[in-house]
Coordinates of C-alpha atoms in Angstrom, one line a residue:
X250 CA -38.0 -47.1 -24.4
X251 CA -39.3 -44.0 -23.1
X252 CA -38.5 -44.3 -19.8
X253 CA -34.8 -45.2 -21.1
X254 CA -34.9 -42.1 -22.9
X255 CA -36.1 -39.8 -19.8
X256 CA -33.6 -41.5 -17.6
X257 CA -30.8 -41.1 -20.1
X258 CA -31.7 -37.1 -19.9
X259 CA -32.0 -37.5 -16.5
X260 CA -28.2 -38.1 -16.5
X261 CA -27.1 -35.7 -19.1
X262 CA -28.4 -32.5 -17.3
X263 CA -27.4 -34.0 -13.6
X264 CA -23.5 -34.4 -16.0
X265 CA -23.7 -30.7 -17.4
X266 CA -24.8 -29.5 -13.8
X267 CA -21.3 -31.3 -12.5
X268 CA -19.6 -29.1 -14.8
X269 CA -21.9 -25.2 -14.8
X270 CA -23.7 -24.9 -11.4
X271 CA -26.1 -21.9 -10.3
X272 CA -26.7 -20.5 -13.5
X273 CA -27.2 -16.7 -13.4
X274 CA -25.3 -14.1 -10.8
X275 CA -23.3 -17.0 -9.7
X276 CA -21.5 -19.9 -11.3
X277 CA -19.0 -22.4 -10.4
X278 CA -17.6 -24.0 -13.6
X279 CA -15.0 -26.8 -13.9
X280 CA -12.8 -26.9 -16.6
X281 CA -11.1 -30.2 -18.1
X282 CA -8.9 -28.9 -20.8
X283 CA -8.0 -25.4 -20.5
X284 CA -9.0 -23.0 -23.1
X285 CA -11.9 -24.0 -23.1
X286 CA -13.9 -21.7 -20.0
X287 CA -15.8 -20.0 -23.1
X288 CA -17.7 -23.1 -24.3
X289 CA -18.6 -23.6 -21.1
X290 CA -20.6 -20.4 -20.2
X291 CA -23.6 -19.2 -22.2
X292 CA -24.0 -15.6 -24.2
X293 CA -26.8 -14.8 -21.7
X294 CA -24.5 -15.5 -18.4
X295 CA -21.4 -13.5 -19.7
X296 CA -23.6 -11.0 -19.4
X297 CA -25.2 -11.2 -16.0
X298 CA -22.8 -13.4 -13.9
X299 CA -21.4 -11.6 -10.9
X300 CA -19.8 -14.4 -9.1
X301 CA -17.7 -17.0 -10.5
X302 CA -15.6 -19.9 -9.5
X303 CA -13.4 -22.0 -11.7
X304 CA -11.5 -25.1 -11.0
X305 CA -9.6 -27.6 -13.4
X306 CA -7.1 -25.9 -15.8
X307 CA -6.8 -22.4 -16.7
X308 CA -4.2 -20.9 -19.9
X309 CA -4.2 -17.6 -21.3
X310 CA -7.4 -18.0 -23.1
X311 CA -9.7 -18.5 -20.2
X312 CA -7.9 -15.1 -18.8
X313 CA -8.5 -13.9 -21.4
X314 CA -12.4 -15.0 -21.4
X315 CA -12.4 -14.0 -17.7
X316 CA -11.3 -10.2 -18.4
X317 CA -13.8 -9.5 -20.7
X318 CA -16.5 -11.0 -18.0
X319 CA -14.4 -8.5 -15.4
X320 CA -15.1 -5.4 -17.4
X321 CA -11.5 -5.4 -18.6
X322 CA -11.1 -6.3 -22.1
X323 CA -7.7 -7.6 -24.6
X324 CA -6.2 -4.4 -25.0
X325 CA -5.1 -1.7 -21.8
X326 CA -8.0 1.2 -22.9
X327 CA -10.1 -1.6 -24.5
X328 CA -13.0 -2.5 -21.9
X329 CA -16.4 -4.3 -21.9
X330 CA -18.8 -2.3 -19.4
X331 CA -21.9 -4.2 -19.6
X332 CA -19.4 -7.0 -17.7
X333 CA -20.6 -7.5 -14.4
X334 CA -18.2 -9.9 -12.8
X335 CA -17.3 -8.8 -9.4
X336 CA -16.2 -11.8 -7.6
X337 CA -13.7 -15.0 -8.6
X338 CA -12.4 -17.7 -7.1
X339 CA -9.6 -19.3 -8.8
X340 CA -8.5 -21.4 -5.4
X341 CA -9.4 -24.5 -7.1
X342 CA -7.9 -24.0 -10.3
X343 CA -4.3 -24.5 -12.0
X344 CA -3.1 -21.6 -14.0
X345 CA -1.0 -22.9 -17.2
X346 CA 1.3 -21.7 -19.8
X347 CA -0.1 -22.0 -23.4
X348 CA -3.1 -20.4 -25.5
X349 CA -3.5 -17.1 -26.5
X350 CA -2.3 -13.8 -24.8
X351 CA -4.6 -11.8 -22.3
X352 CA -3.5 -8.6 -22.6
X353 CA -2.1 -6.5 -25.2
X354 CA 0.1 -3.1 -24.9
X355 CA 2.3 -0.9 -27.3
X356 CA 5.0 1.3 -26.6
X357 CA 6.0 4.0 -29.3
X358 CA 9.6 3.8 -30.3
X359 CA 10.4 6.4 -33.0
X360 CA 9.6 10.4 -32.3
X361 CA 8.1 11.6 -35.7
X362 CA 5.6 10.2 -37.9
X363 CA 4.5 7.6 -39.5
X364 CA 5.0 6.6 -35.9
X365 CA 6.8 3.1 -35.2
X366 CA 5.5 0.7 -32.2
X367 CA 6.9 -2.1 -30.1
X368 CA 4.0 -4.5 -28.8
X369 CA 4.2 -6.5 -25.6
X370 CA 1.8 -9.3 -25.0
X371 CA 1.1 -10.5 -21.6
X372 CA 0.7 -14.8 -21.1
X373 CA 0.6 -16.8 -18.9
X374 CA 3.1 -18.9 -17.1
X375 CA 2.5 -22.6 -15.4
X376 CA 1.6 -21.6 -11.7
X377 CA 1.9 -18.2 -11.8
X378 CA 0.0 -14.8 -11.6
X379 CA 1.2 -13.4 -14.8
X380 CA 2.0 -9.5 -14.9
X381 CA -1.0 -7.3 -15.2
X382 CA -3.3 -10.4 -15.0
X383 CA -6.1 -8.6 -13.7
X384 CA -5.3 -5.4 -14.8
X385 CA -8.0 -2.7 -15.9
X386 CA -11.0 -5.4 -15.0
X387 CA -12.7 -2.7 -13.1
X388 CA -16.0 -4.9 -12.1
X389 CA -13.7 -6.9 -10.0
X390 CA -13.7 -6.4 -6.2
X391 CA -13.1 -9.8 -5.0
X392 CA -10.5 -12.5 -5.9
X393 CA -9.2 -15.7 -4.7
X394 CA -5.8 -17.1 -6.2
X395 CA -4.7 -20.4 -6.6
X396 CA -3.7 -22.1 -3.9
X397 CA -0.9 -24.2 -6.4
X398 CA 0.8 -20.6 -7.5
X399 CA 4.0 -20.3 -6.7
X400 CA 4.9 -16.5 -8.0
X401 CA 3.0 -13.2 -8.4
X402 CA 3.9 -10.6 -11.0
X403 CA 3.7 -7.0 -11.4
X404 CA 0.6 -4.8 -11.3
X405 CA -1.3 -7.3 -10.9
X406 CA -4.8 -5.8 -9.7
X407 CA -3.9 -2.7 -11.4
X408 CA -7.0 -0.3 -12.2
X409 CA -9.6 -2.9 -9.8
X410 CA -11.6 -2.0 -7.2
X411 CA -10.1 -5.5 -5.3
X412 CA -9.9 -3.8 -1.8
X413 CA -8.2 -7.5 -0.2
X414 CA -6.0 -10.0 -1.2
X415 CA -4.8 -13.2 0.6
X416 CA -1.8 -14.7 -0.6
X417 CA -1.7 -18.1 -0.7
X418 CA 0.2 -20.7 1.3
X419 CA 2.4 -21.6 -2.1
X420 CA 3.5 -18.4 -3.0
X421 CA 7.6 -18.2 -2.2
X422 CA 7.4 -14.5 -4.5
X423 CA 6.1 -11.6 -4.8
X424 CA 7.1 -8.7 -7.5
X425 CA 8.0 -5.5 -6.2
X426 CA 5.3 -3.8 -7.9
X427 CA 2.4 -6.7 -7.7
X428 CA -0.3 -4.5 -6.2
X429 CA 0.8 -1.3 -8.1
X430 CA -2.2 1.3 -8.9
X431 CA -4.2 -0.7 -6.5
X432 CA -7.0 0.8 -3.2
X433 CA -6.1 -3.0 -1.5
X434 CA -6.9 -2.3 2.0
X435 CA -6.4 -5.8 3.3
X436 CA -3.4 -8.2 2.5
X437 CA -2.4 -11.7 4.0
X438 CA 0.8 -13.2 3.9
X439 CA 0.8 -16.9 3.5
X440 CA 3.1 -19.6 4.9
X441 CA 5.9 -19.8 1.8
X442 CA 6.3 -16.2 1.8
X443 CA 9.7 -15.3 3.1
X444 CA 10.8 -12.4 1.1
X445 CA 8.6 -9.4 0.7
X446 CA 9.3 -5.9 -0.4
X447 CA 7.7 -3.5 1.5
X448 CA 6.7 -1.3 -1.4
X449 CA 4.6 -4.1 -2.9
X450 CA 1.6 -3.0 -0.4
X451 CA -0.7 -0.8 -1.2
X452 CA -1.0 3.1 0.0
X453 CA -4.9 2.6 0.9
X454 CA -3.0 -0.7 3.4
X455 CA -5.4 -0.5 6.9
X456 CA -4.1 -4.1 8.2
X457 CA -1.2 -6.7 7.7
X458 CA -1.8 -10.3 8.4
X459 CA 0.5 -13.5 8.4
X460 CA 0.0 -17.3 8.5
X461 CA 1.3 -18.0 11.7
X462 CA 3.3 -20.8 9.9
X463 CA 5.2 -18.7 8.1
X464 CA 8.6 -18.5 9.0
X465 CA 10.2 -15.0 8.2
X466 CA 7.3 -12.7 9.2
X467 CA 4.8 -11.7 12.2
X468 CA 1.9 -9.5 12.7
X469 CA 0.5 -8.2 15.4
X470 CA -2.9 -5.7 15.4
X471 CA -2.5 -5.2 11.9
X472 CA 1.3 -4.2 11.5
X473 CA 4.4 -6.0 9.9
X474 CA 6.6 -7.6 12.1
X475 CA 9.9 -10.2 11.5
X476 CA 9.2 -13.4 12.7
X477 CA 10.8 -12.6 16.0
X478 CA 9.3 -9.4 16.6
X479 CA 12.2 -7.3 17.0
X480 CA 11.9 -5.5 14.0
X481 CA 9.0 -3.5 13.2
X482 CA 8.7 -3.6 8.9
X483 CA 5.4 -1.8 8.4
X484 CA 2.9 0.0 10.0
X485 CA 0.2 0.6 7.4
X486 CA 0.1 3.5 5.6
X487 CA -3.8 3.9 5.9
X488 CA -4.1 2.1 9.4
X489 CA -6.4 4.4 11.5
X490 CA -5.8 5.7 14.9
X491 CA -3.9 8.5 16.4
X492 CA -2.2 7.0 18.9
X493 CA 0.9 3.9 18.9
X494 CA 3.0 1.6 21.3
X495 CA 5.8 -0.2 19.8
X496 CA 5.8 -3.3 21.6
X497 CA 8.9 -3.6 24.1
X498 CA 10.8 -6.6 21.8
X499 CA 11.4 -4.3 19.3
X500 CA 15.0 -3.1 18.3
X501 CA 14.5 -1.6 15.0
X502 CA 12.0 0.5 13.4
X503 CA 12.4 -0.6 9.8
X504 CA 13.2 1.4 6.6
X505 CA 10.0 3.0 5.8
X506 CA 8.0 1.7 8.7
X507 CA 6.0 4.7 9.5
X508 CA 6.3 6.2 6.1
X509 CA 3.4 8.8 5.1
X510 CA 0.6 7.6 7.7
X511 CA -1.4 10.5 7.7
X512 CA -3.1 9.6 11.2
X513 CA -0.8 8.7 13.5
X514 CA 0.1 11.3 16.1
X515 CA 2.1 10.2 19.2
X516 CA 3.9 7.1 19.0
X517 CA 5.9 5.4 22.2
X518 CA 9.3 4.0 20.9
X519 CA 10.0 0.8 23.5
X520 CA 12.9 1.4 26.4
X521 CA 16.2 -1.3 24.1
X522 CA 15.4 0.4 20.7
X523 CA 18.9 0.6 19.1
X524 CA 18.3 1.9 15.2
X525 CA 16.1 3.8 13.5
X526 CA 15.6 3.0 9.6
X527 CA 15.6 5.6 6.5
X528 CA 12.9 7.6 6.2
X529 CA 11.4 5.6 9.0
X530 CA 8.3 8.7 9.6
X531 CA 9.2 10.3 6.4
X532 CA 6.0 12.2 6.2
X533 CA 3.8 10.9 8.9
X534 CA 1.6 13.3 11.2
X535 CA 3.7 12.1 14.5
X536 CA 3.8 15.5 16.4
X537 CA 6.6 14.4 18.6
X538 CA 9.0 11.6 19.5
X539 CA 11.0 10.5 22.7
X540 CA 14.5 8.1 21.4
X541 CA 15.2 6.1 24.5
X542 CA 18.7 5.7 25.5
X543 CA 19.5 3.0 23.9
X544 CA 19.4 4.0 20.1
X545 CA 22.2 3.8 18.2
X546 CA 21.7 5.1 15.2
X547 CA 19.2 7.0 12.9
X548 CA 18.6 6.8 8.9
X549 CA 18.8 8.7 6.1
X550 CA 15.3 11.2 6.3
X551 CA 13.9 9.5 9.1
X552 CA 11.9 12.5 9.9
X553 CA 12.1 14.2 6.7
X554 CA 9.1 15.8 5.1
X555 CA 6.8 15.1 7.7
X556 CA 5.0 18.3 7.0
X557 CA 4.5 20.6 9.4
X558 CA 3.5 18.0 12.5
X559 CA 6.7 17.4 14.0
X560 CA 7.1 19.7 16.6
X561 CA 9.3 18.1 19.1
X562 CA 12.2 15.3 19.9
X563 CA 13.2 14.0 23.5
X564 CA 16.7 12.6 23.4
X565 CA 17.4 10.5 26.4
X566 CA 21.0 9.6 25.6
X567 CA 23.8 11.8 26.6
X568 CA 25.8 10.6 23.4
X569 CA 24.1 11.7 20.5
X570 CA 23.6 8.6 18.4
X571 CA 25.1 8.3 14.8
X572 CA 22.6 10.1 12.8
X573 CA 22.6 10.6 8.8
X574 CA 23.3 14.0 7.7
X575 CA 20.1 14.5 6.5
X576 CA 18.0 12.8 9.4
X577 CA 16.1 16.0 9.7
X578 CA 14.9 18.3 7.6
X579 CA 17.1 20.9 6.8
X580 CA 17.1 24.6 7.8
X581 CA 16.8 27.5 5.9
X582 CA 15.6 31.0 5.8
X583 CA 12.1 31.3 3.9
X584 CA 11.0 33.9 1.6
X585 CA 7.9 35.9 2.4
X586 CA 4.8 33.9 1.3
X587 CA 6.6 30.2 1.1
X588 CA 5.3 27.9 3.0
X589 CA 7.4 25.8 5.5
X590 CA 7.6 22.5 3.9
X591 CA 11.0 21.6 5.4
X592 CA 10.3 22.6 8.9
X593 CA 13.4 21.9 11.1
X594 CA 13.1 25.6 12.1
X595 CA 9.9 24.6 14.1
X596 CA 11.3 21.4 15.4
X597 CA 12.4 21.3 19.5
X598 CA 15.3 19.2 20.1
X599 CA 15.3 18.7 24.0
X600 CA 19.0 16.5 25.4
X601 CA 20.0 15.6 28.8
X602 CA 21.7 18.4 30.6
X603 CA 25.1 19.6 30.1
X604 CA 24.6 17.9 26.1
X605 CA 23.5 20.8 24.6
X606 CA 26.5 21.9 22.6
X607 CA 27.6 18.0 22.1
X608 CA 24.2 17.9 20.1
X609 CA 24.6 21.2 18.4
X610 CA 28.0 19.6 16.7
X611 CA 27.0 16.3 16.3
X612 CA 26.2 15.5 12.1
X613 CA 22.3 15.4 11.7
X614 CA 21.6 16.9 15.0
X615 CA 23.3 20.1 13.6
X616 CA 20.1 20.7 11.3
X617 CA 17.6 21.4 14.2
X618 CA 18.3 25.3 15.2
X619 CA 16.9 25.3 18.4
X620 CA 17.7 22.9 20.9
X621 CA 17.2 22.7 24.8
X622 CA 17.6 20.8 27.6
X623 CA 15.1 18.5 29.4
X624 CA 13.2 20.4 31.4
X625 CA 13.9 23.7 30.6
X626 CA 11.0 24.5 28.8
X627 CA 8.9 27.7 30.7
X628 CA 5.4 26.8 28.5
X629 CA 5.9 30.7 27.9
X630 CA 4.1 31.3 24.2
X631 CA 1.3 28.5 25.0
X632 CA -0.1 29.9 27.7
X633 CA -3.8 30.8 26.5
X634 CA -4.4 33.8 28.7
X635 CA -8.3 32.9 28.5
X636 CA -8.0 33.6 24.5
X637 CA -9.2 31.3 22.2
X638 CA -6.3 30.0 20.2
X639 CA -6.6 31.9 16.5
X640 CA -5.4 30.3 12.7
X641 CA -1.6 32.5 12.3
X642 CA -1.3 30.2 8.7
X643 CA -2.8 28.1 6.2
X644 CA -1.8 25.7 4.0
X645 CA -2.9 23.1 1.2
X646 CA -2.0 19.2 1.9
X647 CA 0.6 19.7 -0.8
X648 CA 2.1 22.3 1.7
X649 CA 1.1 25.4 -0.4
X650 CA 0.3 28.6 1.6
X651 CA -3.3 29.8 1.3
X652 CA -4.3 33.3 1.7
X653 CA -7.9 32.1 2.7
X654 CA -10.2 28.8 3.3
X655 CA -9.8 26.4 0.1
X656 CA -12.4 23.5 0.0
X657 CA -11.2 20.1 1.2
X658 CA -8.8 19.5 3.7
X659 CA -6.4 22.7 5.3
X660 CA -3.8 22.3 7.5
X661 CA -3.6 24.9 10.0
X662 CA -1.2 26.3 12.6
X663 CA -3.1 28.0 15.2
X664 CA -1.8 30.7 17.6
X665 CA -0.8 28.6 20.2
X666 CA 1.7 25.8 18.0
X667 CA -0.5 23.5 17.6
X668 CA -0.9 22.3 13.9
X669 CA -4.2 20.5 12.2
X670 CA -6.1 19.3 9.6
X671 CA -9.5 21.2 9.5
X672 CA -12.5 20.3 6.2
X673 CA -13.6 23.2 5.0
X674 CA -17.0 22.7 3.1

């Protein structure tokens, strides 16, 4: 009878270890009937546990149960910050509708008091990655989605410290705003994918990657491609490195494609480009840009706003190409002390010769006040003279003009041109 007895304990703890593994920092838990991820962790392990992984069945009550492990809490201000988890896997599991809401938020609808307020409660939906699932659980640094959901929402990993995210094989959408208010450096594109817009990735973006299976989109060294590689969707905003060769398939530089890289410099646009996108280098660092022949056609701010770097653009073509009115920044005379934000009045437009005055008509082109032809630049005003180049203006990154060093980053235009970012301690 003992031995029946040890034997039959034998078998309940080898059971319960089926079902909560690696008690502690890390736990793998399977859940039969979702709702119920609570029972199945202790008081002592919500606590401590700092890597989890799930499988079975998931609603909004286990969500829920798994924000409050993340640090995050029921309502948008309301956290828990002895939480400690920091990594989840939900690959194995099945996200369902049903059980109670995760996430609670008001929104105040009359202007004088006793105030009136209209609540909003976030649940989930059967193979989905609900809106602001994730949001405020600021332990979190690491997560895996299902590999059965079909749809992420909006703002997902708002408020996390998740810095990657690999979208799985099943997902066919993706809200605009998933990874709003997110530092996501890293994000994959799975096989289903074949609609994504491009302001879902995050600013803090250093690499793109695709499934190779998927149909609609490439990548190549970290930047977003179409599937045939003719059009070039996204370079990340935070990608590192100075320097940039558009590969030679290319056609079009997408809407946005350049948009607001703060380290690119020089970039080689491929010999068969033919369009240009809206604000394509809207506020990049590129200090100057040769259009090949072959462009057609330019979008709306394409070079807009790209503060004080752009210093000069080679056209090749002796037929200006159709270029929005406001392609470049426009021109105008500054007051003493105002810094030149818009700086079209520093921007060299060199054309082929004989095309000087075809460019000075032609709409967009008409912004840029001084332009010259190929070649006819003396290098007069950049000669050193065996004198170190001296700071003739300084600004803030916000483009305001400082009357001395501020701490943090200054940009600087120096005595010979030249513009850059110098850290003042």
């Amino acid at each position: 009878m003992t031995r029946l007895i040890k034997e039959f304990s034998l078998f309940v703890i080898l059971g319960f270890a089926a079902v909560v593994c690696a008690r502690g920092q890390q736990m793998t838990v399977h859940v039969d009937k979702a709702g119920s991820l609570a029972t199945l962790v202790s008081g002592k392990d919500m606590c401590t546990v700092k890597s989890l992984t799930v499988t079975g069945y998931v609603n909004g009550t286990d969500v829920r149960f798994i924000r409050n492990l993340a640090g995050g809490g029921v309502t948008r201000d309301g956290s828990y910050e002895n939480r400690r988890l920091e990594r989840l896997d939900l690959s194995g599991a099945r996200i369902m509708a049903g059980g109670d809401y995760y996430l609670k938020d008001s929104m105040r609808v009359s202007e004088t008091p006793p105030y009136d307020y209209h609540y909003f409660y976030d649940r989930t939906k059967n193979n989905t990655v609900s809106d602001r699932m994730f949001y405020g659980c600021t332990a979190l640094r690491s997560v895996r989605l299902p590999e059965s959901v079909t749809h992420i929402g909006s703002c997902v990993f708002g408020l996390c410290s998740v810095d990657s995210v690999v979208i799985p094989g099943s997902v066919t959408s993706v809200d605009d705003r998933a990874f709003t208010m997110t530092k996501i450096r890293y994000t994959r594109l799975g096989r289903s994918l074949t609609y994504l817009d491009i302001d879902v990735l995050s600013p803090w973006t250093e690499a793109i990657d695709v499934d190779e299976a998927n149909p609609s989109y490439a990548s190549a060294d970290g930047v977003l491609f179409d599937k045939a590689m003719t059009t070039l969707l996204r370079y990340p905003e935070n990608r590192t490195g100075t320097a940039y060769i558009v590969p030679s398939t290319v056609k079009t530089i997408g809407d946005e494609a350049f948009y607001m890289n703060q380290n690119i410099t020089k970039i080689d646009l491929p010999d068969g480009l033919e369009t240009i996108g809206r604000w394509a280098f809207h506020g990049s660092t590129v200090v100057s840009l040769t259009l090949p022949e072959s462009l057609k056609s330019i979008g709306s701010q394409a070079f807009d706003d790209n503060l004080l770097w752009l210093r000069s653009v080679t056209c090749q073509s002796a037929t200006p190409a159709d270029c929005a009115d406001d392609a470049f920044p426009e021109w105008y005379d500054f007051m003493p002390g105002e810094a030149e934000w818009d700086n079209a009045a520093n921007i060299i437009l060199y054309v082929p010769k004989g095309c000087v005055d075809r460019y000075k008509t032609a709409h967009g082109f008409d912004r840029v006040k001084d332009i010259r032809e190929i070649g006819s630049a003396t290098g007069i005003g950049l000669v050193s003279n065996g004198e170190k180049p001296t700071v003739t203006a300084r600004y803030a990154t916000d483009g305001t003009l400082l009357d001395k060093p501020r701490r943090g980053v200054n940009i600087v235009r120096m005595s010979d041109g030249s513009v850059k970012k110098v850290t003042v301690k």
